[in-house]
Amino acid sequence: MSTLYPDFLEKYLTEKEITTLKERESLHTYQFNELTFVRLSQEYKDYPRGAVFYEKGIIPGYPRIMRILHLENGINRYFKDSFYVEEKVDGYNIRIAVINGTPLAFTRGGFICPFTTDRIPDLIDTNFFKEYPEYIICGEVVGPGSPYNTEAIPYVDEDVVFLVFDILDEEGIRLHIEERYKIFERFNIQQIRRWGPFNVSGGTSDMDEIKKIILELDRDGREGIVIKPVSDGKSVKYVTLSSCLRDLEATAHLITELPAGFFTQRILRAVFFCHEFGIPLSSEYLISSAKALYLIPEQTLKKVADGESVKEFFDVRVRNKNTVDELIQHLNRSGVRIQLVSVEKSGDHYRAKFYRIYIKGTRELRHRLMGKGFFD
Ligand code: ATP
């Protein structure tokens, strides 16, 4: 059976590639502002997941970042020349690109996020695109006013901020790191924190400095670092011990929603961190982890037994009231059920409160409560 796709795809992909991608169900067409976009839902050849094709070009996907669990050995293995250490923050990834004169915000998966697109004028100086219309700004939206994340972060008190960490060109090539730092400084666009440049081939002092940075980030309740080469090469990511515990605390209510690997990965990261830094796992850390992994699901189970669903609450600010409906439609489209609670005018913005219902996780708990058996 042949399915229709927009003709412009043939500018970027061969007929054979399109057929393969269709067979894999990796191409998804959608409309926005009367424009047609096709997003790639799985990595293919040089295209990362989330690449978006449209009539006049491609929004390259944001590349995956390899993780290391042993900081010193990972750095020695992958960085022979100079590199920078950037803070890794925990929010959601956004690429901002200008299409037909309008800046649009794309999620990691290649959807247009109505919330972030609405808030672009609050997040960056869009004069950037007058000078660099072909560039794509990549960064993380963080803060308690996020429509996607619920993990509390100690460094943003309200609403959201956009912290930028890359510039891609239309071919997906990253702008040279130091040039990027300068351009963002010139436009006063808020960049992620950074340290460096470092070079570990000359001795141990830079390595000691990096270890100090990670220990400080750990104490300050920060997520971790992304290490990026000055010249060619791959970036790597490494997270703090405290972030592993915060992840467990923020997600244990989703124990029947998330894959088990999500939780075991956090345990492994914590164990590696303690091994490398010679830190004994304190009773306090162990108790908090056990509490997160047992008490939070226990509370969730009680709620479901009382007839409630597994839920998460959100409180977001938007500039245009219509954005609330668009956001809810967008979230519903990504397989999540949303219930709007209220929309109120608040200064220059509208404040929308809603909650997300986790259908699969709720159903599984209900089935177990009803005594339904299963094979594990
Ligand atoms: P990946 O797709 O790289 O395997 P992921 O989507 O599971 O990973 P994470 O494990 O959190 O996400 O790590 C990668 C993400 O970290 C990036 O996609 C980006 O959104 C975010 N990030 C935060 N800070 C930075 C930074 N300084 N540089 C690059 N990415 C960063």
XYZ file of C-alpha atoms and ligand atoms in Angstrom:
407
model
C 0.000 0.000 0.000
C 1.455 3.351 -0.917
C 0.937 6.276 1.473
C 1.171 9.863 0.350
C 3.965 12.096 1.553
C 4.807 15.689 0.565
C 6.783 16.018 -2.695
C 9.469 18.118 -1.006
C 10.790 15.015 0.819
C 12.357 13.914 -2.471
C 14.668 16.925 -2.282
C 16.295 15.437 0.817
C 15.825 11.673 0.593
C 15.961 9.161 -2.267
C 12.857 7.198 -3.181
C 14.457 4.077 -1.664
C 15.199 5.893 1.612
C 11.640 7.180 1.784
C 10.275 3.671 1.224
C 12.530 2.263 3.971
C 11.498 5.008 6.398
C 7.821 4.480 5.598
C 8.196 0.741 6.238
C 9.746 1.562 9.598
C 6.941 4.053 10.297
C 9.554 6.733 10.973
C 8.020 9.571 8.918
C 5.221 11.634 10.448
C 3.572 14.536 8.624
C 1.920 17.455 10.432
C 0.752 20.992 9.677
C 1.565 24.217 11.504
C 0.589 27.721 10.319
C -0.467 26.189 7.005
C 3.009 24.742 6.487
C 3.682 21.036 6.156
C 6.440 19.394 8.200
C 7.685 15.808 8.272
C 9.423 14.645 11.422
C 11.702 11.653 11.744
C 10.748 9.557 14.769
C 13.808 7.294 14.691
C 17.465 7.942 13.932
C 18.337 7.168 10.279
C 21.821 7.322 8.716
C 23.178 10.811 9.556
C 19.785 12.142 10.654
C 19.194 12.050 14.416
C 15.684 11.340 15.691
C 13.661 14.565 15.630
C 15.045 15.908 12.332
C 12.307 17.862 10.533
C 11.892 18.285 6.778
C 9.881 21.078 5.190
C 9.530 22.773 1.809
C 12.527 25.076 2.190
C 14.919 23.031 4.282
C 15.750 20.712 7.143
C 15.830 21.368 10.873
C 18.569 18.949 11.893
C 17.920 16.767 14.931
C 19.879 17.425 18.115
C 22.603 14.722 18.273
C 22.634 12.114 21.075
C 25.360 12.527 23.681
C 27.367 9.550 24.879
C 27.420 8.994 28.644
C 30.465 8.125 30.725
C 30.261 6.560 34.184
C 33.940 6.970 35.096
C 34.844 10.656 34.786
C 38.653 10.518 34.752
C 38.957 7.477 32.482
C 36.245 8.789 30.181
C 37.990 12.143 29.777
C 41.362 10.479 29.186
C 39.798 8.163 26.640
C 37.917 10.747 24.571
C 39.775 14.061 24.991
C 43.348 14.265 23.718
C 43.104 18.024 22.963
C 41.420 21.057 24.515
C 37.830 20.942 25.721
C 35.269 22.900 27.709
C 33.123 21.674 30.558
C 29.536 22.946 30.405
C 26.920 22.480 33.062
C 24.245 19.934 32.201
C 20.812 21.154 33.262
C 17.651 19.156 33.551
C 14.726 20.415 31.526
C 13.633 19.771 27.977
C 15.611 20.177 24.778
C 14.493 22.826 22.298
C 15.763 23.931 18.889
C 14.645 27.376 17.738
C 14.682 28.068 13.993
C 13.159 30.767 11.836
C 10.760 29.497 9.184
C 9.086 31.965 6.794
C 10.118 34.796 9.121
C 8.646 33.230 12.280
C 10.793 31.694 15.031
C 9.481 28.240 15.956
C 10.528 25.956 18.815
C 11.027 22.274 18.010
C 11.117 19.533 20.658
C 13.706 16.760 20.635
C 11.221 14.520 18.835
C 10.596 17.098 16.080
C 7.210 18.442 17.175
C 6.598 22.198 17.290
C 6.053 23.026 20.962
C 3.223 25.621 21.183
C 4.235 26.635 24.717
C 7.907 27.309 23.918
C 7.057 28.938 20.575
C 4.664 31.308 22.392
C 7.363 32.190 24.936
C 10.276 32.748 22.479
C 10.199 36.575 22.910
C 10.583 36.060 26.696
C 13.428 33.580 26.240
C 15.843 35.059 23.676
C 16.653 38.227 21.762
C 15.239 37.327 18.336
C 17.486 39.957 16.697
C 19.928 37.053 16.618
C 18.020 35.719 13.602
C 18.294 39.016 11.711
C 22.007 38.406 11.520
C 21.926 34.599 11.433
C 18.624 33.527 9.812
C 20.041 30.132 8.866
C 21.220 29.148 12.334
C 19.353 26.944 14.807
C 19.665 27.771 18.515
C 19.733 24.710 20.773
C 19.207 24.803 24.506
C 17.307 23.525 27.499
C 14.120 25.068 28.900
C 14.240 24.695 32.684
C 12.120 25.770 35.581
C 9.035 24.944 37.634
C 6.814 26.447 34.912
C 7.749 23.720 32.414
C 4.866 21.804 30.776
C 6.967 18.621 30.560
C 9.188 18.284 33.658
C 8.258 18.019 37.305
C 11.689 17.597 38.929
C 12.386 20.576 41.200
C 15.603 22.423 40.405
C 17.239 24.641 42.971
C 18.378 27.399 40.570
C 15.141 28.562 38.909
C 12.483 29.743 41.382
C 9.593 30.436 39.054
C 8.440 30.157 35.458
C 11.079 28.984 32.954
C 14.416 30.101 31.527
C 16.097 29.018 28.307
C 19.773 28.158 28.685
C 21.495 27.810 25.327
C 24.295 25.345 24.572
C 24.689 24.917 20.808
C 24.223 26.454 17.384
C 23.578 24.137 14.444
C 23.633 25.101 10.798
C 21.147 23.719 8.272
C 23.350 20.674 7.698
C 23.443 19.867 11.381
C 27.062 21.027 11.786
C 27.840 22.602 15.155
C 29.285 26.078 15.162
C 32.796 26.234 16.662
C 32.368 26.309 20.420
C 34.273 29.552 21.095
C 32.564 31.343 18.220
C 29.221 30.269 19.689
C 30.150 31.641 23.136
C 31.026 35.011 21.546
C 27.885 35.250 19.398
C 25.554 34.489 22.295
C 27.404 36.987 24.508
C 26.961 39.659 21.841
C 23.188 39.107 21.800
C 23.025 38.744 25.565
C 21.380 35.346 25.205
C 21.598 33.390 28.453
C 24.169 30.609 28.088
C 24.701 27.542 30.149
C 27.526 27.840 32.737
C 30.937 26.768 31.492
C 34.513 26.201 32.603
C 37.713 25.905 30.564
C 39.338 25.435 28.203
C 41.070 22.420 29.759
C 43.664 20.023 28.467
C 44.441 16.865 30.399
C 47.331 15.618 28.284
C 49.811 17.931 30.028
C 49.320 16.714 33.622
C 46.780 16.175 36.369
C 45.947 19.732 37.457
C 43.073 20.197 34.974
C 41.647 16.811 35.934
C 41.752 17.847 39.616
C 39.972 21.082 38.719
C 37.211 19.210 36.816
C 36.717 16.841 39.752
C 36.362 19.859 42.043
C 33.715 21.300 39.701
C 31.690 18.098 39.704
C 31.845 17.809 43.495
C 30.677 21.406 43.833
C 27.808 20.801 41.371
C 26.905 17.687 43.351
C 26.734 19.652 46.605
C 24.698 22.432 44.946
C 22.029 20.022 43.754
C 22.962 20.350 40.070
C 22.599 17.650 37.434
C 26.055 17.278 35.913
C 28.285 18.257 33.024
C 28.655 17.909 29.272
C 32.261 17.898 28.108
C 32.729 19.361 24.645
C 35.869 19.384 22.463
C 37.190 22.689 21.110
C 37.958 21.107 17.736
C 36.417 18.020 16.148
C 35.156 15.162 18.237
C 32.256 13.960 20.283
C 30.828 15.387 23.496
C 30.220 13.228 26.564
C 27.915 13.641 29.560
C 28.424 12.783 33.216
C 26.022 13.312 36.121
C 26.350 13.927 39.857
C 25.478 11.573 42.690
C 22.758 13.873 44.031
C 21.035 14.004 40.613
C 20.558 10.210 40.718
C 18.611 10.498 43.979
C 16.568 13.486 42.736
C 15.659 11.505 39.593
C 14.385 8.627 41.746
C 12.397 10.993 43.958
C 10.889 12.762 40.932
C 9.843 9.602 39.094
C 9.138 6.821 41.644
C 5.382 7.457 41.314
C 5.812 6.360 37.675
C 7.302 2.991 38.631
C 4.702 1.176 36.488
C 5.018 3.698 33.660
C 8.770 3.921 33.077
C 10.992 1.033 31.985
C 12.797 -0.677 34.890
C 16.113 0.305 33.257
C 15.396 3.936 34.103
C 15.746 3.167 37.817
C 18.640 0.680 37.608
C 20.622 3.189 35.489
C 20.378 5.774 38.303
C 21.591 3.209 40.844
C 24.544 2.272 38.633
C 25.505 5.920 38.056
C 25.472 6.550 41.819
C 27.599 3.479 42.546
C 30.188 4.486 39.923
C 30.324 8.057 41.269
C 31.009 6.833 44.816
C 33.581 4.325 43.609
C 35.563 6.929 41.667
C 35.392 9.682 44.277
C 35.933 7.350 47.242
C 32.651 8.552 48.765
C 30.907 6.039 51.022
C 27.150 5.936 50.380
C 25.863 7.657 53.514
C 22.993 6.227 55.556
C 21.104 9.407 54.715
C 21.484 8.778 50.953
C 20.539 5.119 51.317
C 17.478 5.911 53.419
C 16.350 8.628 51.004
C 16.743 6.266 48.014
C 14.850 3.481 49.740
C 12.140 5.933 50.779
C 11.857 7.184 47.199
C 11.672 3.670 45.755
C 9.227 2.275 48.328
C 7.260 5.059 50.007
C 6.412 7.047 46.881
C 5.021 4.001 44.981
C 3.231 2.995 48.208
C 1.475 6.385 48.298
C 0.675 6.102 44.578
C -0.831 2.649 45.094
C -2.996 3.960 47.933
C -4.330 6.735 45.691
C -5.127 4.309 42.869
C -6.823 1.961 45.359
C -8.987 4.943 46.358
C -10.047 5.387 42.724
C -7.589 8.105 41.685
C -5.186 8.021 38.717
C -1.406 8.472 38.581
C -1.095 12.225 37.948
C 1.367 15.102 37.698
C 0.425 18.768 38.128
C 1.647 21.694 35.993
C 1.372 25.465 36.263
C 2.575 27.280 33.130
C 2.569 30.866 31.846
C 1.789 31.792 28.245
C 1.538 35.079 26.361
C -1.511 34.178 24.239
C -4.587 32.499 25.640
C -4.965 30.294 22.504
C -1.640 28.697 23.329
C -3.260 26.843 26.244
C -5.549 24.896 23.862
C -2.702 24.318 21.422
C -0.465 23.032 24.227
C -3.135 20.650 25.461
C -3.726 19.338 21.944
C 0.025 18.915 21.513
C 0.394 17.016 24.787
C -2.627 14.823 24.011
C -1.090 14.037 20.618
C 2.067 12.752 22.284
C 0.042 10.023 23.989
C -0.650 11.715 27.319
C -4.102 12.567 28.679
C -4.380 16.122 29.957
C -7.022 17.694 32.177
C -7.180 21.496 32.267
C -7.903 22.895 35.749
C -7.895 26.691 35.247
C -6.689 29.570 33.064
C -6.267 32.997 34.663
C -4.788 36.321 33.569
C -1.619 37.050 35.527
C 0.182 40.292 34.635
C 1.352 40.097 31.020
C 0.721 36.376 30.840
C -2.029 33.816 31.260
C -1.459 31.172 33.868
C -2.749 27.687 33.029
C -2.990 24.859 35.549
C -3.473 21.322 34.289
C -2.604 17.779 35.155
C -1.302 14.855 33.183
C -2.865 11.430 33.672
C -0.682 8.371 33.218
C -3.082 5.829 31.754
C -0.730 2.867 31.354
C 0.813 3.170 34.836
C -2.629 3.571 36.441
C -4.077 0.616 34.528
C -1.247 -1.663 35.600
C -1.714 -0.812 39.296
C -5.494 -1.285 38.976
C -5.076 -4.686 37.348
C -2.706 -5.842 40.110
C -5.166 -4.564 42.743
C -7.938 -6.533 41.057
C -5.821 -9.659 41.445
C -5.046 -10.089 37.745
C -2.047 -12.386 37.259
C 0.879 -11.797 34.903
C 4.130 -13.405 33.793
C 7.344 -11.575 34.788
P 20.613 11.403 24.604
O 19.566 11.653 23.579
O 21.807 12.264 24.493
O 21.006 9.965 24.686
P 18.583 12.010 26.647
O 17.630 12.623 25.711
O 18.163 10.797 27.380
O 20.003 11.750 26.032
P 20.010 13.301 28.755
O 20.546 11.990 29.193
O 19.441 14.180 29.786
O 18.928 13.167 27.642
O 21.234 14.087 28.089
C 21.265 14.776 26.895
C 20.508 16.087 26.951
O 21.037 16.972 27.935
C 20.602 16.916 25.688
O 19.713 16.454 24.702
C 20.241 18.304 26.166
O 18.852 18.522 26.032
C 20.584 18.298 27.637
N 21.644 19.243 28.002
C 21.655 19.929 29.168
N 22.740 20.697 29.255
C 23.450 20.520 28.114
C 24.661 21.060 27.594
N 25.405 21.936 28.278
N 25.063 20.656 26.375
C 24.343 19.764 25.652
N 23.192 19.213 26.093
C 22.742 19.581 27.300
